[in-house]
Short mmCIF file of C-alpha atoms in Angstrom, two decimals:
data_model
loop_
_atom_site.label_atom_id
_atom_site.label_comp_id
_atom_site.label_asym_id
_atom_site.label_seq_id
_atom_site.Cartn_x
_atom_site.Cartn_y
_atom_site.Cartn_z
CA UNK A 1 -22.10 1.47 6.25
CA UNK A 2 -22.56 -2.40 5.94
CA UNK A 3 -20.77 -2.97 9.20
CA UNK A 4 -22.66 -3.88 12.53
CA UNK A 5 -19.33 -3.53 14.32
CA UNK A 6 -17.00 -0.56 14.56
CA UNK A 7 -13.55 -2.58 16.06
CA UNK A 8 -10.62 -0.96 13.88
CA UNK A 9 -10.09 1.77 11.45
CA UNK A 10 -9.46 -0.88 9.13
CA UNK A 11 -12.70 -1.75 8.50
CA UNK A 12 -13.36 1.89 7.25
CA UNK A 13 -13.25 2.25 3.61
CA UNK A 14 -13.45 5.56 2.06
CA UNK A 15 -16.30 5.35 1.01
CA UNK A 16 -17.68 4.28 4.45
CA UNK A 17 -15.68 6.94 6.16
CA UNK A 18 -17.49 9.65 3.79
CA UNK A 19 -20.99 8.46 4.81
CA UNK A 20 -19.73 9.10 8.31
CA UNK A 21 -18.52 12.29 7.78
CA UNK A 22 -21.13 13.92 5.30
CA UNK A 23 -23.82 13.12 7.49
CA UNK A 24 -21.98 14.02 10.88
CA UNK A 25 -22.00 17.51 8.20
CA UNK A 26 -25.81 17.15 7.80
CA UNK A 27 -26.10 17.42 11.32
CA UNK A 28 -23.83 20.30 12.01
CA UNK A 29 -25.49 22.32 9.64
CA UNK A 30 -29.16 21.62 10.88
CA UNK A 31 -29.10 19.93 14.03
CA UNK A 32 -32.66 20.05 14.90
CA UNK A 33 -33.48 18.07 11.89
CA UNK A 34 -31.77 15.01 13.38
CA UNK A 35 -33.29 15.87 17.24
CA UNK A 36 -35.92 13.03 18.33
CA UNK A 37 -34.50 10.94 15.28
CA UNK A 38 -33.93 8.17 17.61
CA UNK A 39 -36.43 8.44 20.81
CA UNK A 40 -36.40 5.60 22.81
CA UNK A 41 -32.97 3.81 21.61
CA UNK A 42 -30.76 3.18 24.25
CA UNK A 43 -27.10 2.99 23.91
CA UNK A 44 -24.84 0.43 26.59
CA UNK A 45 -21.82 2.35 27.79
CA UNK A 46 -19.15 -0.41 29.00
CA UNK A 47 -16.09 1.97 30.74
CA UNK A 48 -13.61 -0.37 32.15
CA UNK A 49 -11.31 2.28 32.37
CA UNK A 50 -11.43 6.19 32.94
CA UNK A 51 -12.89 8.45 30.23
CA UNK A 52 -14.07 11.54 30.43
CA UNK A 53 -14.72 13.13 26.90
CA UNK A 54 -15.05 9.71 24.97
CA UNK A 55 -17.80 8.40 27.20
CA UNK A 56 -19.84 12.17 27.53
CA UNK A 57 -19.70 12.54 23.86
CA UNK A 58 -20.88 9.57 23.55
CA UNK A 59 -23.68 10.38 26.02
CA UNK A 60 -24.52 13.48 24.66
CA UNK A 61 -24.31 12.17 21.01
CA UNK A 62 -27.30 9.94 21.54
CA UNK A 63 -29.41 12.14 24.09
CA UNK A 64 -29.18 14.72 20.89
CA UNK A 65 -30.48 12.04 18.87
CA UNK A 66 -33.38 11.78 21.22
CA UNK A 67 -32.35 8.27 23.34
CA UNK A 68 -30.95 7.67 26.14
CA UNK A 69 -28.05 5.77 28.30
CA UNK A 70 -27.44 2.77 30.39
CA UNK A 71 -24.02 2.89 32.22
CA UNK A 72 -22.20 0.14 33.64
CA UNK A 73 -20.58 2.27 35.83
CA UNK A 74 -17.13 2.33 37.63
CA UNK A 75 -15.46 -0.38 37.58
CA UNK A 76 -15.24 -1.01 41.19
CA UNK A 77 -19.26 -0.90 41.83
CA UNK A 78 -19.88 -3.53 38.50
CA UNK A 79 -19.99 -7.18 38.97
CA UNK A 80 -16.08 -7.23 37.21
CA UNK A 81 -15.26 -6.83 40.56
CA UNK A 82 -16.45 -9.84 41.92
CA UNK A 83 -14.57 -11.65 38.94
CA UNK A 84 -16.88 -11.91 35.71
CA UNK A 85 -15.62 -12.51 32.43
CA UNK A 86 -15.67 -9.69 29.66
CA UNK A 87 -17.28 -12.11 28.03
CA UNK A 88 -19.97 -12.99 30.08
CA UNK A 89 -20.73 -8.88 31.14
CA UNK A 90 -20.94 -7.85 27.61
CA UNK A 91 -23.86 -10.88 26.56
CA UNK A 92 -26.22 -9.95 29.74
CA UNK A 93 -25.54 -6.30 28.66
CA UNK A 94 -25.97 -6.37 24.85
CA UNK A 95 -29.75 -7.55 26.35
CA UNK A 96 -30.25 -3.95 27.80
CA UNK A 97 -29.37 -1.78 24.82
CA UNK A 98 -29.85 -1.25 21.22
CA UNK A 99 -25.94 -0.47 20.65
CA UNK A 100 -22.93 -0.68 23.03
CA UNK A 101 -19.66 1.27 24.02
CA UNK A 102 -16.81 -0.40 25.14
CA UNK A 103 -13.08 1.24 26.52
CA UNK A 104 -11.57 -1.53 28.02
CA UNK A 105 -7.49 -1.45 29.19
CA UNK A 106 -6.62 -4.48 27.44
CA UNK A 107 -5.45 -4.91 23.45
CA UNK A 108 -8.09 -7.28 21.21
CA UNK A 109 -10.81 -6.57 23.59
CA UNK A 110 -13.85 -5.28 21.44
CA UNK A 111 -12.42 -7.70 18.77
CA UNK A 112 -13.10 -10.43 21.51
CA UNK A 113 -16.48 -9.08 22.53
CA UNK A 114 -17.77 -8.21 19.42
CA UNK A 115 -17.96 -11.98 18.47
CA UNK A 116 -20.13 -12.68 21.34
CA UNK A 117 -22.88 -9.71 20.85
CA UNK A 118 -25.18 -9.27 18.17
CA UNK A 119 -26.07 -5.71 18.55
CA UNK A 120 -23.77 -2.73 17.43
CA UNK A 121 -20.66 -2.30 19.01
CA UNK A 122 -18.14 0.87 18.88
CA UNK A 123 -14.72 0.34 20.06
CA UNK A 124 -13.92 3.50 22.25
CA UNK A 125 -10.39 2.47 22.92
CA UNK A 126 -9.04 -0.74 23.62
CA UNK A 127 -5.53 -0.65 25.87
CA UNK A 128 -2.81 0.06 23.05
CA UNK A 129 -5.03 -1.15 20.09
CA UNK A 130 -7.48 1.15 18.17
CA UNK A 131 -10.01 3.56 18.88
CA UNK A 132 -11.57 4.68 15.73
CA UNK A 133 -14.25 6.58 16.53
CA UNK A 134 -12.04 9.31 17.55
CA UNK A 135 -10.42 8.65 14.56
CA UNK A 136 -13.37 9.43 12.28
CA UNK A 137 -13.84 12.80 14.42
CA UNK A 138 -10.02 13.60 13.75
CA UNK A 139 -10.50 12.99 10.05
CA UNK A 140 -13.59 15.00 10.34
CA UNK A 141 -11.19 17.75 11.51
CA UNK A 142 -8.79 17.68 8.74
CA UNK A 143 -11.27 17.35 6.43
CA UNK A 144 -13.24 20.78 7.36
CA UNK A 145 -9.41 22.55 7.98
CA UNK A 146 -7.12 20.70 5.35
CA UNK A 147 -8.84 18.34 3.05
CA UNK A 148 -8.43 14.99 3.28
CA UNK A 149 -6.54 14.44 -0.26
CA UNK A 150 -2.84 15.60 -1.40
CA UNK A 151 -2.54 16.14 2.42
CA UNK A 152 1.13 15.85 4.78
CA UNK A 153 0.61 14.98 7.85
CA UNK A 154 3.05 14.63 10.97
CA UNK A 155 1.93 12.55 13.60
CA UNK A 156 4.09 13.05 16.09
CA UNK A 157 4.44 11.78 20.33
CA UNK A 158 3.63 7.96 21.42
CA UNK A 159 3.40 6.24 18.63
CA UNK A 160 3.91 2.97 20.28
CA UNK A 161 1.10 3.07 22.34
CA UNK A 162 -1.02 5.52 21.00
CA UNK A 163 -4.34 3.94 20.11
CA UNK A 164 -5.97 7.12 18.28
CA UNK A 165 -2.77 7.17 15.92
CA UNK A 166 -2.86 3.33 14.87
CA UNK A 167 -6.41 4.13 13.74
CA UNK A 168 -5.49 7.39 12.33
CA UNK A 169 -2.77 6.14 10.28
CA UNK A 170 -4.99 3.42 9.41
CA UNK A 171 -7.60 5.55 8.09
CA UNK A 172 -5.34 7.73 6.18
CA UNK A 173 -4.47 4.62 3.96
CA UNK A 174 -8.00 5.45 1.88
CA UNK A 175 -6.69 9.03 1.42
CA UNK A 176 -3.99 10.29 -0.79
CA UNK A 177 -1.76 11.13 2.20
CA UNK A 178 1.83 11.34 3.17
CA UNK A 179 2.20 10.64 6.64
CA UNK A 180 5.46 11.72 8.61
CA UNK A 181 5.72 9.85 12.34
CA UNK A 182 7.81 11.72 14.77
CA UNK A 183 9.13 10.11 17.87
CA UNK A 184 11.76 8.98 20.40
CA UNK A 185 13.50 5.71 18.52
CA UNK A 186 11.59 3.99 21.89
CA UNK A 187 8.35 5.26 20.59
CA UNK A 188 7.68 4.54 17.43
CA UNK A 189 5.12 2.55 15.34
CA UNK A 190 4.64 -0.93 16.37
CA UNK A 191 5.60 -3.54 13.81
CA UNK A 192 1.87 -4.46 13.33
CA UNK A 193 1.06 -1.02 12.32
CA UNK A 194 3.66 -0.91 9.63
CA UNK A 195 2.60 -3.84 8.34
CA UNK A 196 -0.32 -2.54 7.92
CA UNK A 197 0.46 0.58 6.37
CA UNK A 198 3.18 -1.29 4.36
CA UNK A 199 0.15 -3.73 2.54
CA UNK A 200 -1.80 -0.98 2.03
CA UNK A 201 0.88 1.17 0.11
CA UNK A 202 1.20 3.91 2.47
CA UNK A 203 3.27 6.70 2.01
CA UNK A 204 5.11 6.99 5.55
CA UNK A 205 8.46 8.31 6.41
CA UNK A 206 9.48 8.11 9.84
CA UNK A 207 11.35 10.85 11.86
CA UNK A 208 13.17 11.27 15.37
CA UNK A 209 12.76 15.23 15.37
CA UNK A 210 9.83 17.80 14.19
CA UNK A 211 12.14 20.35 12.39
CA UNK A 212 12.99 18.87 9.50
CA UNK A 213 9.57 18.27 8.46
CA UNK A 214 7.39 20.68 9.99
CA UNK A 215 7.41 23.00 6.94
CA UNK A 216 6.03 20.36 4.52
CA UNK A 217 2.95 20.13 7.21
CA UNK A 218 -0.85 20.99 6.03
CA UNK A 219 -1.65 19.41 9.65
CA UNK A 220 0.68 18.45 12.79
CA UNK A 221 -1.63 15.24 14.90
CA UNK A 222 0.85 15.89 18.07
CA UNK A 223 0.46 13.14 21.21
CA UNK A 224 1.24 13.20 24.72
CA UNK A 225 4.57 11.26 25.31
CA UNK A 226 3.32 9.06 28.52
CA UNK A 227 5.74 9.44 30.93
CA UNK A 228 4.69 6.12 32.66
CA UNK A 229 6.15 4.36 29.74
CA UNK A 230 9.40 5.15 30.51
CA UNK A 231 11.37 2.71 32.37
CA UNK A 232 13.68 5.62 33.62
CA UNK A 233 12.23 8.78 34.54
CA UNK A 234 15.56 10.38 33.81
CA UNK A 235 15.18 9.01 30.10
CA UNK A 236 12.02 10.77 29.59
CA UNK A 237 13.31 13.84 30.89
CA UNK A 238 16.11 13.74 28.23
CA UNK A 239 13.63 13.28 25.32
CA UNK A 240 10.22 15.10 26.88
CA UNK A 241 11.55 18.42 25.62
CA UNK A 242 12.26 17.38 22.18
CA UNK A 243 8.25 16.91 21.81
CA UNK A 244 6.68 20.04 23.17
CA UNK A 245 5.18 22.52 20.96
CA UNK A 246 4.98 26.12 21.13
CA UNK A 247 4.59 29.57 19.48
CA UNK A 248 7.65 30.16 18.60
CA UNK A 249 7.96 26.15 17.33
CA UNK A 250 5.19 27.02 14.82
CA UNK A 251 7.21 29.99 13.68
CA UNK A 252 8.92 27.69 10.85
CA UNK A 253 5.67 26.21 10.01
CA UNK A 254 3.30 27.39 7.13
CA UNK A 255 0.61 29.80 7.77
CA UNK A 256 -2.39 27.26 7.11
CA UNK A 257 -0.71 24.78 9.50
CA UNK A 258 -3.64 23.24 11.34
CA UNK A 259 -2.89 21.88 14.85
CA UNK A 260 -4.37 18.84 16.54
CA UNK A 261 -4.63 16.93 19.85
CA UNK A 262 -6.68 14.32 21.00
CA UNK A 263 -6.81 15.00 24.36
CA UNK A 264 -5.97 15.46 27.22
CA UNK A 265 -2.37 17.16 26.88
CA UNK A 266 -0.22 17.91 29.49
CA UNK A 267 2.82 20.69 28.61
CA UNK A 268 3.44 18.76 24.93
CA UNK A 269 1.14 21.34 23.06
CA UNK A 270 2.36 24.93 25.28
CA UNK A 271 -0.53 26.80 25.85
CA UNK A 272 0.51 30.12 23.82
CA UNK A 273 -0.61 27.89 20.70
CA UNK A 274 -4.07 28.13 21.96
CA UNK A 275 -4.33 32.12 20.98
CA UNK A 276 -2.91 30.83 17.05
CA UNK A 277 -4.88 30.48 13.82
CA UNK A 278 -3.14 26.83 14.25
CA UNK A 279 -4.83 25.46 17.42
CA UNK A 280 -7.66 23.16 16.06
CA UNK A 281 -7.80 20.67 19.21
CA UNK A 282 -10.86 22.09 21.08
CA UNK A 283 -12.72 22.08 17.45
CA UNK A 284 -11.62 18.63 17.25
CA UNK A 285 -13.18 17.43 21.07
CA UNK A 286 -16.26 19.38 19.94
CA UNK A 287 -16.84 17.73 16.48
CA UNK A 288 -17.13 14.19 18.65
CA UNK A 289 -20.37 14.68 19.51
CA UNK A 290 -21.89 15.36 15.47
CA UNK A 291 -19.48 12.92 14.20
CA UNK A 292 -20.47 10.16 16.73
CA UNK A 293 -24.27 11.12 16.38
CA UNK A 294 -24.08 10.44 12.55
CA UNK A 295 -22.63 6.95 13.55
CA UNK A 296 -24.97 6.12 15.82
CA UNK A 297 -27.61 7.36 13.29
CA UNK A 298 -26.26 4.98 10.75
CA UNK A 299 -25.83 2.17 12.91
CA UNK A 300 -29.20 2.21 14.70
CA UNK A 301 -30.65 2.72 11.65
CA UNK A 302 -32.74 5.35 9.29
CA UNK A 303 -36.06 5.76 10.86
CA UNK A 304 -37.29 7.85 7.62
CA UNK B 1 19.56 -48.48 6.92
CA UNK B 2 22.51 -46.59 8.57
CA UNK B 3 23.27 -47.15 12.15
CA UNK B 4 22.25 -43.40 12.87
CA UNK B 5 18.36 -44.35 11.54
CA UNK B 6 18.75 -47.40 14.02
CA UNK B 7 18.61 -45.39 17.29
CA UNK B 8 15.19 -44.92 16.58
CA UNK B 9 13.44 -48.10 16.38
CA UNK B 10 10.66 -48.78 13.17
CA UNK B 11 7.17 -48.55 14.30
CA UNK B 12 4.52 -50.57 13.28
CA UNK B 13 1.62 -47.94 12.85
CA UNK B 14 1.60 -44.62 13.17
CA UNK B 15 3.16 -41.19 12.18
CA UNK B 16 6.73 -40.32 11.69
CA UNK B 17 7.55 -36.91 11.26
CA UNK B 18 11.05 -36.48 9.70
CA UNK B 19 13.37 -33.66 9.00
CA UNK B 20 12.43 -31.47 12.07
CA UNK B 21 15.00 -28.70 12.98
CA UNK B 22 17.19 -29.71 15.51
CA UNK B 23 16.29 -28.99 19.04
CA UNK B 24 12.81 -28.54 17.96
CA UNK B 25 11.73 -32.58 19.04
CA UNK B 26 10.29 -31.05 22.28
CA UNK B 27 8.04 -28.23 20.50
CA UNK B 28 6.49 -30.50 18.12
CA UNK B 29 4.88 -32.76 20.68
CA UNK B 30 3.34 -29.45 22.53
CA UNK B 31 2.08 -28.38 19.35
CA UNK B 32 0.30 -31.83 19.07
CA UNK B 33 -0.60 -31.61 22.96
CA UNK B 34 1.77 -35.52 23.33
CA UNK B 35 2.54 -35.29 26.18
CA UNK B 36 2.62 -39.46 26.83
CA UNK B 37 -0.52 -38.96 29.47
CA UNK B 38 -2.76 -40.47 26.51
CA UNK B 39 -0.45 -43.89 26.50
CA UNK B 40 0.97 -42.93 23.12
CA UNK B 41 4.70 -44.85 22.83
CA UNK B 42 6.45 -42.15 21.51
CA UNK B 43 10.41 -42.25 20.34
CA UNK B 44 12.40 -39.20 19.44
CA UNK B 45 15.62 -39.02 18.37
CA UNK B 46 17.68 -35.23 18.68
CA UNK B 47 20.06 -33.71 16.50
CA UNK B 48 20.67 -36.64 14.40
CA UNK B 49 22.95 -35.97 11.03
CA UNK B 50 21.54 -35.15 8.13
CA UNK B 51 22.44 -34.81 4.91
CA UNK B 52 19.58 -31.69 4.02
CA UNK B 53 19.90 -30.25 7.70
CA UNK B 54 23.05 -30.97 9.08
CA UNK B 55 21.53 -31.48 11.84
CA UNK B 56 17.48 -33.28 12.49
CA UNK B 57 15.28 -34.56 14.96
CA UNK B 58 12.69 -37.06 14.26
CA UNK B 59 9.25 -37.57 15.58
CA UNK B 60 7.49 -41.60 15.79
CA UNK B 61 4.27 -41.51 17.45
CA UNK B 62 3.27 -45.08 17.59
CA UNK B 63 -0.95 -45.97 17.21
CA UNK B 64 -1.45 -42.62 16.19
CA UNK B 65 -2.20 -41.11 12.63
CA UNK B 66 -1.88 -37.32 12.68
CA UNK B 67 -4.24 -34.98 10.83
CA UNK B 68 -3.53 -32.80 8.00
CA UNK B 69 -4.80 -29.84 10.35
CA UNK B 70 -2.43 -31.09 13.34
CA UNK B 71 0.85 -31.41 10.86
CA UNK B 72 -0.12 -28.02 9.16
CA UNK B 73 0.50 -26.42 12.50
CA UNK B 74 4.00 -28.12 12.93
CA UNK B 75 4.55 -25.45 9.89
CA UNK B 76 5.63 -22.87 12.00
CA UNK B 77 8.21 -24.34 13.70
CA UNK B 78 9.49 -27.11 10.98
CA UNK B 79 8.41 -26.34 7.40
CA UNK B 80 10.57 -28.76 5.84
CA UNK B 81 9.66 -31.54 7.84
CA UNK B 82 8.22 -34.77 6.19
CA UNK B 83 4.96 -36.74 7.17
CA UNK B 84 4.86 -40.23 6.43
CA UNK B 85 1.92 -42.79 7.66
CA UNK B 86 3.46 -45.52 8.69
CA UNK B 87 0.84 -49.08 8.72
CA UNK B 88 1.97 -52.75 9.02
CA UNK B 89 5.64 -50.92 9.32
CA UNK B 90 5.07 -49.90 5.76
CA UNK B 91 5.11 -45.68 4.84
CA UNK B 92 1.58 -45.56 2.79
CA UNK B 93 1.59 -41.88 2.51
CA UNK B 94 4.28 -39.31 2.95
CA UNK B 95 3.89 -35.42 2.51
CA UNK B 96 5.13 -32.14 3.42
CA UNK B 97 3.84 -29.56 5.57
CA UNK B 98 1.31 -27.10 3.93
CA UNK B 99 1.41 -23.55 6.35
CA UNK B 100 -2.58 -23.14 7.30
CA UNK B 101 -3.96 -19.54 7.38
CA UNK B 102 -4.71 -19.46 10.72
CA UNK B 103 -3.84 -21.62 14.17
CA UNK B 104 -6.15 -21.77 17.13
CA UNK B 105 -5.21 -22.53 20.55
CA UNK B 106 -1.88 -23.65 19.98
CA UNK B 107 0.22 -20.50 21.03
CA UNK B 108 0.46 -17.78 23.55
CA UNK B 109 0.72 -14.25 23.01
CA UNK B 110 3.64 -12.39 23.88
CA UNK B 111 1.64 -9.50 24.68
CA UNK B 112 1.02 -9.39 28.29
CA UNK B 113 -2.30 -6.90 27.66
CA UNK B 114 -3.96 -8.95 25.24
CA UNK B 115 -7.20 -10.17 25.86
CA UNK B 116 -6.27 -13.50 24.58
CA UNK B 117 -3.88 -13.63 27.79
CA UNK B 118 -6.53 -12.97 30.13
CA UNK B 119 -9.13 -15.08 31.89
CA UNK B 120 -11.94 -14.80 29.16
CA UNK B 121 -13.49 -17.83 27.28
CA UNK B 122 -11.83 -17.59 24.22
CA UNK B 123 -8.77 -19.57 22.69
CA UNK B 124 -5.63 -17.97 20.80
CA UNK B 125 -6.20 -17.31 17.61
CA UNK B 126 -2.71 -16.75 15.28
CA UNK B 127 -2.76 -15.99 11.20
CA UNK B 128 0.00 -17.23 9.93
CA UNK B 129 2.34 -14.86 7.67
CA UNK B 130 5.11 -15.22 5.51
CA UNK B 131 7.86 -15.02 7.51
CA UNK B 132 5.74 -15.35 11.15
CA UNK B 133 2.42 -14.94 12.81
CA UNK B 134 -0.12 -12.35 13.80
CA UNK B 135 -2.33 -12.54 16.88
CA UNK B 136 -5.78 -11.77 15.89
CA UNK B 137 -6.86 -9.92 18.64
CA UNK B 138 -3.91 -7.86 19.25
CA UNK B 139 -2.52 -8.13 16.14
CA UNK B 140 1.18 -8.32 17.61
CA UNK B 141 3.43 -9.81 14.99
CA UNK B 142 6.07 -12.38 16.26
CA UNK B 143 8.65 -13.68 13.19
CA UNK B 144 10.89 -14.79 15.56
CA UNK B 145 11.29 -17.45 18.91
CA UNK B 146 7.45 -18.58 18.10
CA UNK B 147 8.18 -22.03 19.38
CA UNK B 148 8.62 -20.18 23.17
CA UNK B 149 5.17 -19.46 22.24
CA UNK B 150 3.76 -22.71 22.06
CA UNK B 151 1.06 -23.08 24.71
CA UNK B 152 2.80 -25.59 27.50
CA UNK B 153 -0.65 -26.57 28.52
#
């Protein structure tokens, strides 16, 4: 990869996403060979909001590589608190590690920071922007259950605010996909992301209910519809139901149907999917950690 | 010269910047940051007729020659507006507006979560599109009402 910043799927060619992925393969397939491969590296996690699997995979994904962690912390115990700039936390920072993490609530923040560090830097979610490293451990995911080319996808929940489907739709742009978005009218794609997928010549149809389409599906990317969105609680109420998945929802899909989430759902994936051949979402939290090793293994470098 | 062309006076040197859309006087002197504190004599004159707009403002900023950066920005909000350089009350160079491929510090943007919005050391940074403009760290697209955009400040 010839980038020193990861800050949108964008950047991703296909070419760069199938470095990521055959070597986050490499590693799955003989971990030990990649153990100690980067002693003494230390990787700067900057969490300015909650995370739980993003930020441990992360962790773990470099302590398997053989280096270690510094942690800002919460929030509340860092010196944001007492009114420091983004700007200025990330430059004293990018002095204590070889690579840095950053989730931070607001849109165009990792774009902002990575102009004022020199060392790598992985967007891990930024407010209602991108976050495309879980984006190259979704397309990980399809790749190992559906292949990546000739593929139909339904994306289907927030579209509007979801951050792992801007980058996922993104990324799908290299691929010969068709990509169906499902959603409430008051959820769908923002007009940047069409734009986007508009320039690139995607092939996207957009759609307010999962029938129609669910039968073309190799894979269904389903959301959680975020209830705090919703200026009227009674409105999501009315449209909550229309999102939820469940056995007997799969019934009228095709056998090889692979399902994914990225975590955490609430009741929008029902958990009698979990016992079907579909339910690929825990496979998809665990590939995070080989996927984000190989990145980190690319971006810090070959040491053979 | 018609008695319309008269309520603005001549100026001597300077920029006049003709053929603005009317109403949008105001806007053009944020974009340029006039505001009159830097003793620039400034006339406009709003919603005066015209032949190619119905309906034009006009811009004479007196002791001041623009830039070709500062009129590319005026793009967004007039592109058919004229430049003309005016010196010893002669015009010794008139253009039109060229749209640049980016403006910087000039507007806001609309999205309340950008970083751009928040306290951080960093200006506004815009691409300009077609048919509107594109914050580049949000990447929220805004084709229409950019001139409530335009940076007060």
């Amino acid at each position: 990869m010839r980038h020193d910043h990861l800050v949108t799927a964008k950047q991703l060619t296909r070419a760069d996403v199938e470095t990521v992925l055959d070597r986050a393969a490499e590693i799955d397939a003989d971990p030990g060979a990649f153990r100690d491969r980067h002693a003494g590296a230390l990787l700067g996690l900057l969490f300015f909001e909650p995370s739980t699997r993003t930020k441990m995979s992360f962790e773990a994904a470099i302590k398997r590589l053989g280096g270690d962690v510094v942690d800002m912390g919460s929030v509340e115990s860092s010196s944001v608190k007492k009114g420091e700039s983004l700007a200025d936390t990330v430059r004293v920072i990018e002095g204590y590690a070889d690579a840095l993490v950053l989730r931070h609530p607001r849109q165009g923040a990792a774009k902002m920071t990575g102009e004022y560090v020199d060392v790598p830097l992985l967007n891990a979610g930024d407010g209602a922007g991108h976050h495309p490293t879980q984006t190259l451990l979704d397309l990980y995911t399809i790749r190992e259950n559906a292949g990546l080319d000739d593929l139909t996808i339904g994306i289907m929940g927030d579209l509007k605010y979801g951050r792992t489907v801007h980058s996922l739709a993104h990324a799908l742009t290299n691929f010969d996909a068709h990509q169906h978005f499902i959603s409430p009218e008051s959820l769908q794609l923002p007009r940047s992301v069409r734009y986007d997928l508009h320039e690139a010549g995607a092939t996207v149809r957009e759609h307010t209910d999962l029938e129609a389409v669910l039968p073309d599906l190799d894979v269904l990317y389903v959301t959680r519809i975020q209830r705090e969105r919703f200026p009227d609680e009674n409105e999501y109420h009315a449209i909550a139901g229309e999102y939820q998945v469940d056995a007997d929802t799969l019934a009228a899909a095709r056998d090889d149907l692979t399902v994914m989430h990225p975590l955490p759902r609430v009741d929008e994936i029902a958990a009698d999917v979990d016992d079907t051949d579909h339910a690929t979402y825990f496979e998809q939290a665990h590939n995070g950690v080989p996927v984000r090793m190989a990145l980190l293994d690319l971006l810090l470098g070959d040491s053979e | 010269m018609s008695e319309h062309e008269l309520r603005v006076s001549k100026i001597r040197d300077g920029t006049v910047i003709d053929h603005i859309p009317g109403g949008q006087a105001l806007n053009v002197l944020a974009i340029l940051a006039i505001d009159g504190s830097g003793g620039e004599e400034v006339s406009i004159g709003m919603n005066v007729p015209s032949d190619r707009l119905g309906r034009k403002d006009i811009v004479k900023v007196e002791g001041r020659e623009l830039s070709q950066d500062e009129v590319d920005v005026l793009s967004l909000i007039a592109p058919d507006a004229t430049i003309n350089i005016v010196r010893d009350y002669d015009v010794v160079d008139k253009h039109r507006l060229e749209r640049p491929e980016e403006v910087t510090g000039v507007l806001t943007c609309p999205n309340r979560n950008c970083i751009s919005t928040d306290d951080e050391p960093i200006d506004s940074r815009f691409a300009v599109l077609p048919d509107g403009v594109r914050c580049e760290y949000c990447e929220t697209i805004v084709r229409d009402s950019i001139p409530d955009l335009i940076d007060a400040a």
